[in-house]
Amino acid sequence: MNVVHTGPRVIVALDYANSAEALAFAQRLDPARCRIKVGKELFTVAGPTLVEQLVARGFDLFLDLKYHDIPNTVASACRSAAKLGAWMINVHASGGRTMMMAAREALAGLKHPPKLIAVTVLTSLGAEDLRETGHNEPPEVLVERLARLSAASGMDGVVCSAQEAPLLRAACGPQFCLVTPGIRLADSAQDDQKRIVTPQAAIAGGADYLVVGRPITRAADPLAVLDRINADIAAAQT
Ligand code: C5P
């Protein structure tokens, strides 16, 4: 049975250099129309205080810190992230089954555990980069293997390219959460993303949540762009 989605499916990446800019931009957003993502750059400068402030404003917040360490350390970090009120957190699947299971175990018993997502293969890595790190199979084979391992290790889903979504939907089933960056409206700038997909195509391909940064954060009218993306998503669902 397919997942019934409640709430916004767009996650706006707050890729700002400091807390003031991030808060000022969040002020222009509406928690009923999007969720938000805080990554390593912003978290490193603004820390847990900013996360708590954004959560207090009613946003579902994806704390994108991609934990990758020994199981005990990752488990403790996940518990700390959950205490901040994050709605979604993530770890690297390449940390292995024991690490992922420790992360899952750390969230057991929480009343509102965050969604626990794994990163399979960073999309910045090509076949040659992977060969240099000892992986000789094509990237998509490694992505699928790590996604299956993530599912078997209790992860709620993975971050993936929207182009991989149909493959992973088929491999990991309808309940597995697929979070896809690299989204661009047909007429928006490509920026440094190489493999871009429109919101409609991403949803049609099986994505659950779309991570969108610059097309919204750099727009003259961010809410207008967000509304267009939400309309595209609604159209893809009908
Ligand atoms: O501005 P843009 O829409 O390209 O932002 C995409 C966001 O998703 C950024 O925060 C980026 O770090 C993140 N991301 C990505 N590709 C991945 C994983 C995360 O672009 N494979």
PDB file of N, CA, C and O in Angstrom, residues 71-112:
ATOM      1  N   PRO A  71      29.431   3.146  16.151  1.00  0.00           N
ATOM      2  CA  PRO A  71      28.007   3.040  16.492  1.00  0.00           C
ATOM      3  C   PRO A  71      27.607   3.808  17.752  1.00  0.00           C
ATOM      4  O   PRO A  71      26.584   4.517  17.756  1.00  0.00           O
ATOM      5  N   ASN A  72      28.400   3.737  18.799  1.00  0.00           N
ATOM      6  CA  ASN A  72      28.020   4.386  20.054  1.00  0.00           C
ATOM      7  C   ASN A  72      27.919   5.905  19.885  1.00  0.00           C
ATOM      8  O   ASN A  72      27.002   6.550  20.392  1.00  0.00           O
ATOM      9  N   THR A  73      28.877   6.469  19.146  1.00  0.00           N
ATOM     10  CA  THR A  73      28.885   7.919  18.939  1.00  0.00           C
ATOM     11  C   THR A  73      27.703   8.356  18.085  1.00  0.00           C
ATOM     12  O   THR A  73      27.038   9.365  18.382  1.00  0.00           O
ATOM     13  N   VAL A  74      27.425   7.605  17.016  1.00  0.00           N
ATOM     14  CA  VAL A  74      26.291   7.949  16.149  1.00  0.00           C
ATOM     15  C   VAL A  74      24.978   7.826  16.923  1.00  0.00           C
ATOM     16  O   VAL A  74      24.094   8.681  16.809  1.00  0.00           O
ATOM     17  N   ALA A  75      24.856   6.779  17.725  1.00  0.00           N
ATOM     18  CA  ALA A  75      23.632   6.600  18.515  1.00  0.00           C
ATOM     19  C   ALA A  75      23.420   7.799  19.435  1.00  0.00           C
ATOM     20  O   ALA A  75      22.319   8.352  19.526  1.00  0.00           O
ATOM     21  N   SER A  76      24.478   8.238  20.102  1.00  0.00           N
ATOM     22  CA  SER A  76      24.349   9.375  21.031  1.00  0.00           C
ATOM     23  C   SER A  76      24.010  10.650  20.276  1.00  0.00           C
ATOM     24  O   SER A  76      23.199  11.464  20.735  1.00  0.00           O
ATOM     25  N   ALA A  77      24.636  10.836  19.119  1.00  0.00           N
ATOM     26  CA  ALA A  77      24.351  12.039  18.320  1.00  0.00           C
ATOM     27  C   ALA A  77      22.888  12.040  17.872  1.00  0.00           C
ATOM     28  O   ALA A  77      22.229  13.084  17.907  1.00  0.00           O
ATOM     29  N   CYS A  78      22.379  10.888  17.474  1.00  0.00           N
ATOM     30  CA  CYS A  78      20.977  10.806  17.038  1.00  0.00           C
ATOM     31  C   CYS A  78      20.028  11.133  18.186  1.00  0.00           C
ATOM     32  O   CYS A  78      19.026  11.824  18.007  1.00  0.00           O
ATOM     33  N   ARG A  79      20.361  10.648  19.361  1.00  0.00           N
ATOM     34  CA  ARG A  79      19.515  10.942  20.523  1.00  0.00           C
ATOM     35  C   ARG A  79      19.522  12.446  20.812  1.00  0.00           C
ATOM     36  O   ARG A  79      18.489  13.053  21.076  1.00  0.00           O
ATOM     37  N   SER A  80      20.701  13.068  20.708  1.00  0.00           N
ATOM     38  CA  SER A  80      20.791  14.515  20.935  1.00  0.00           C
ATOM     39  C   SER A  80      19.989  15.283  19.888  1.00  0.00           C
ATOM     40  O   SER A  80      19.305  16.263  20.204  1.00  0.00           O
ATOM     41  N   ALA A  81      20.076  14.846  18.643  1.00  0.00           N
ATOM     42  CA  ALA A  81      19.331  15.518  17.564  1.00  0.00           C
ATOM     43  C   ALA A  81      17.827  15.392  17.798  1.00  0.00           C
ATOM     44  O   ALA A  81      17.070  16.342  17.570  1.00  0.00           O
ATOM     45  N   ALA A  82      17.404  14.226  18.277  1.00  0.00           N
ATOM     46  CA  ALA A  82      15.978  14.023  18.553  1.00  0.00           C
ATOM     47  C   ALA A  82      15.521  14.969  19.670  1.00  0.00           C
ATOM     48  O   ALA A  82      14.432  15.534  19.615  1.00  0.00           O
ATOM     49  N   LYS A  83      16.386  15.166  20.660  1.00  0.00           N
ATOM     50  CA  LYS A  83      16.022  16.060  21.781  1.00  0.00           C
ATOM     51  C   LYS A  83      15.839  17.505  21.323  1.00  0.00           C
ATOM     52  O   LYS A  83      15.122  18.274  21.951  1.00  0.00           O
ATOM     53  N   LEU A  84      16.527  17.884  20.238  1.00  0.00           N
ATOM     54  CA  LEU A  84      16.369  19.248  19.711  1.00  0.00           C
ATOM     55  C   LEU A  84      15.032  19.431  19.002  1.00  0.00           C
ATOM     56  O   LEU A  84      14.666  20.539  18.630  1.00  0.00           O
ATOM     57  N   GLY A  85      14.343  18.318  18.770  1.00  0.00           N
ATOM     58  CA  GLY A  85      13.037  18.403  18.118  1.00  0.00           C
ATOM     59  C   GLY A  85      13.082  18.230  16.619  1.00  0.00           C
ATOM     60  O   GLY A  85      12.108  18.576  15.933  1.00  0.00           O
ATOM     61  N   ALA A  86      14.210  17.704  16.091  1.00  0.00           N
ATOM     62  CA  ALA A  86      14.296  17.492  14.637  1.00  0.00           C
ATOM     63  C   ALA A  86      13.202  16.514  14.188  1.00  0.00           C
ATOM     64  O   ALA A  86      12.897  15.546  14.882  1.00  0.00           O
ATOM     65  N   TRP A  87      12.649  16.777  13.015  1.00  0.00           N
ATOM     66  CA  TRP A  87      11.627  15.899  12.422  1.00  0.00           C
ATOM     67  C   TRP A  87      12.285  14.781  11.609  1.00  0.00           C
ATOM     68  O   TRP A  87      11.756  13.672  11.499  1.00  0.00           O
ATOM     69  N   MET A  88      13.469  15.082  11.051  1.00  0.00           N
ATOM     70  CA  MET A  88      14.200  14.100  10.238  1.00  0.00           C
ATOM     71  C   MET A  88      15.693  14.263  10.518  1.00  0.00           C
ATOM     72  O   MET A  88      16.165  15.401  10.664  1.00  0.00           O
ATOM     73  N   ILE A  89      16.430  13.156  10.613  1.00  0.00           N
ATOM     74  CA  ILE A  89      17.884  13.207  10.777  1.00  0.00           C
ATOM     75  C   ILE A  89      18.490  12.165   9.831  1.00  0.00           C
ATOM     76  O   ILE A  89      17.763  11.319   9.290  1.00  0.00           O
ATOM     77  N   ASN A  90      19.820  12.230   9.647  1.00  0.00           N
ATOM     78  CA  ASN A  90      20.394  11.237   8.731  1.00  0.00           C
ATOM     79  C   ASN A  90      21.796  10.782   9.148  1.00  0.00           C
ATOM     80  O   ASN A  90      22.487  11.449   9.923  1.00  0.00           O
ATOM     81  N   VAL A  91      22.145   9.599   8.625  1.00  0.00           N
ATOM     82  CA  VAL A  91      23.449   8.975   8.870  1.00  0.00           C
ATOM     83  C   VAL A  91      23.967   8.483   7.521  1.00  0.00           C
ATOM     84  O   VAL A  91      23.203   8.405   6.559  1.00  0.00           O
ATOM     85  N   HIS A  92      25.239   8.134   7.441  1.00  0.00           N
ATOM     86  CA  HIS A  92      25.781   7.538   6.214  1.00  0.00           C
ATOM     87  C   HIS A  92      25.575   6.024   6.251  1.00  0.00           C
ATOM     88  O   HIS A  92      26.020   5.357   7.193  1.00  0.00           O
ATOM     89  N   ALA A  93      24.951   5.481   5.202  1.00  0.00           N
ATOM     90  CA  ALA A  93      24.757   4.030   5.139  1.00  0.00           C
ATOM     91  C   ALA A  93      26.089   3.293   5.154  1.00  0.00           C
ATOM     92  O   ALA A  93      26.191   2.174   5.651  1.00  0.00           O
ATOM     93  N   SER A  94      27.147   3.945   4.612  1.00  0.00           N
ATOM     94  CA  SER A  94      28.448   3.278   4.567  1.00  0.00           C
ATOM     95  C   SER A  94      29.049   3.103   5.960  1.00  0.00           C
ATOM     96  O   SER A  94      30.066   2.452   6.116  1.00  0.00           O
ATOM     97  N   GLY A  95      28.411   3.680   6.986  1.00  0.00           N
ATOM     98  CA  GLY A  95      28.822   3.406   8.369  1.00  0.00           C
ATOM     99  C   GLY A  95      28.504   1.973   8.776  1.00  0.00           C
ATOM    100  O   GLY A  95      29.016   1.485   9.793  1.00  0.00           O
ATOM    101  N   GLY A  96      27.651   1.322   7.983  1.00  0.00           N
ATOM    102  CA  GLY A  96      27.413  -0.109   8.192  1.00  0.00           C
ATOM    103  C   GLY A  96      26.178  -0.439   9.019  1.00  0.00           C
ATOM    104  O   GLY A  96      25.565   0.414   9.656  1.00  0.00           O
ATOM    105  N   ARG A  97      25.830  -1.716   8.956  1.00  0.00           N
ATOM    106  CA  ARG A  97      24.614  -2.206   9.607  1.00  0.00           C
ATOM    107  C   ARG A  97      24.608  -1.943  11.110  1.00  0.00           C
ATOM    108  O   ARG A  97      23.620  -1.479  11.676  1.00  0.00           O
ATOM    109  N   THR A  98      25.726  -2.239  11.790  1.00  0.00           N
ATOM    110  CA  THR A  98      25.744  -2.102  13.245  1.00  0.00           C
ATOM    111  C   THR A  98      25.549  -0.638  13.646  1.00  0.00           C
ATOM    112  O   THR A  98      24.836  -0.333  14.605  1.00  0.00           O
ATOM    113  N   MET A  99      26.180   0.252  12.887  1.00  0.00           N
ATOM    114  CA  MET A  99      26.027   1.676  13.191  1.00  0.00           C
ATOM    115  C   MET A  99      24.571   2.122  12.980  1.00  0.00           C
ATOM    116  O   MET A  99      23.989   2.821  13.818  1.00  0.00           O
ATOM    117  N   MET A 100      23.986   1.702  11.854  1.00  0.00           N
ATOM    118  CA  MET A 100      22.595   2.113  11.593  1.00  0.00           C
ATOM    119  C   MET A 100      21.640   1.521  12.628  1.00  0.00           C
ATOM    120  O   MET A 100      20.721   2.204  13.093  1.00  0.00           O
ATOM    121  N   MET A 101      21.877   0.267  12.999  1.00  0.00           N
ATOM    122  CA  MET A 101      20.991  -0.346  13.994  1.00  0.00           C
ATOM    123  C   MET A 101      21.132   0.343  15.353  1.00  0.00           C
ATOM    124  O   MET A 101      20.156   0.495  16.094  1.00  0.00           O
ATOM    125  N   ALA A 102      22.339   0.800  15.659  1.00  0.00           N
ATOM    126  CA  ALA A 102      22.540   1.523  16.918  1.00  0.00           C
ATOM    127  C   ALA A 102      21.786   2.863  16.894  1.00  0.00           C
ATOM    128  O   ALA A 102      21.197   3.286  17.891  1.00  0.00           O
ATOM    129  N   ALA A 103      21.791   3.499  15.721  1.00  0.00           N
ATOM    130  CA  ALA A 103      21.042   4.756  15.578  1.00  0.00           C
ATOM    131  C   ALA A 103      19.552   4.501  15.776  1.00  0.00           C
ATOM    132  O   ALA A 103      18.864   5.235  16.484  1.00  0.00           O
ATOM    133  N   ARG A 104      19.055   3.444  15.156  1.00  0.00           N
ATOM    134  CA  ARG A 104      17.631   3.098  15.293  1.00  0.00           C
ATOM    135  C   ARG A 104      17.286   2.814  16.756  1.00  0.00           C
ATOM    136  O   ARG A 104      16.300   3.313  17.297  1.00  0.00           O
ATOM    137  N   GLU A 105      18.149   2.017  17.392  1.00  0.00           N
ATOM    138  CA  GLU A 105      17.926   1.638  18.794  1.00  0.00           C
ATOM    139  C   GLU A 105      17.892   2.871  19.696  1.00  0.00           C
ATOM    140  O   GLU A 105      17.113   2.958  20.637  1.00  0.00           O
ATOM    141  N   ALA A 106      18.737   3.866  19.351  1.00  0.00           N
ATOM    142  CA  ALA A 106      18.825   5.080  20.179  1.00  0.00           C
ATOM    143  C   ALA A 106      17.518   5.859  20.189  1.00  0.00           C
ATOM    144  O   ALA A 106      17.248   6.617  21.119  1.00  0.00           O
ATOM    145  N   LEU A 107      16.722   5.673  19.132  1.00  0.00           N
ATOM    146  CA  LEU A 107      15.469   6.435  19.031  1.00  0.00           C
ATOM    147  C   LEU A 107      14.275   5.637  19.558  1.00  0.00           C
ATOM    148  O   LEU A 107      13.171   6.169  19.667  1.00  0.00           O
ATOM    149  N   ALA A 108      14.518   4.350  19.858  1.00  0.00           N
ATOM    150  CA  ALA A 108      13.419   3.497  20.312  1.00  0.00           C
ATOM    151  C   ALA A 108      12.853   4.057  21.616  1.00  0.00           C
ATOM    152  O   ALA A 108      13.592   4.497  22.485  1.00  0.00           O
ATOM    153  N   GLY A 109      11.554   4.037  21.717  1.00  0.00           N
ATOM    154  CA  GLY A 109      10.932   4.477  22.958  1.00  0.00           C
ATOM    155  C   GLY A 109      10.634   5.964  23.005  1.00  0.00           C
ATOM    156  O   GLY A 109       9.937   6.433  23.906  1.00  0.00           O
ATOM    157  N   LEU A 110      11.153   6.737  22.047  1.00  0.00           N
ATOM    158  CA  LEU A 110      10.827   8.162  22.036  1.00  0.00           C
ATOM    159  C   LEU A 110       9.374   8.341  21.588  1.00  0.00           C
ATOM    160  O   LEU A 110       8.899   7.616  20.721  1.00  0.00           O
ATOM    161  N   LYS A 111       8.709   9.323  22.171  1.00  0.00           N
ATOM    162  CA  LYS A 111       7.302   9.540  21.836  1.00  0.00           C
ATOM    163  C   LYS A 111       7.167  10.014  20.375  1.00  0.00           C
ATOM    164  O   LYS A 111       6.311   9.554  19.643  1.00  0.00           O
ATOM    165  N   HIS A 112       8.028  10.945  19.977  1.00  0.00           N
ATOM    166  CA  HIS A 112       7.996  11.439  18.589  1.00  0.00           C
ATOM    167  C   HIS A 112       9.383  11.301  17.976  1.00  0.00           C
ATOM    168  O   HIS A 112      10.107  12.292  17.838  1.00  0.00           O
TER     169      HIS A 112
END
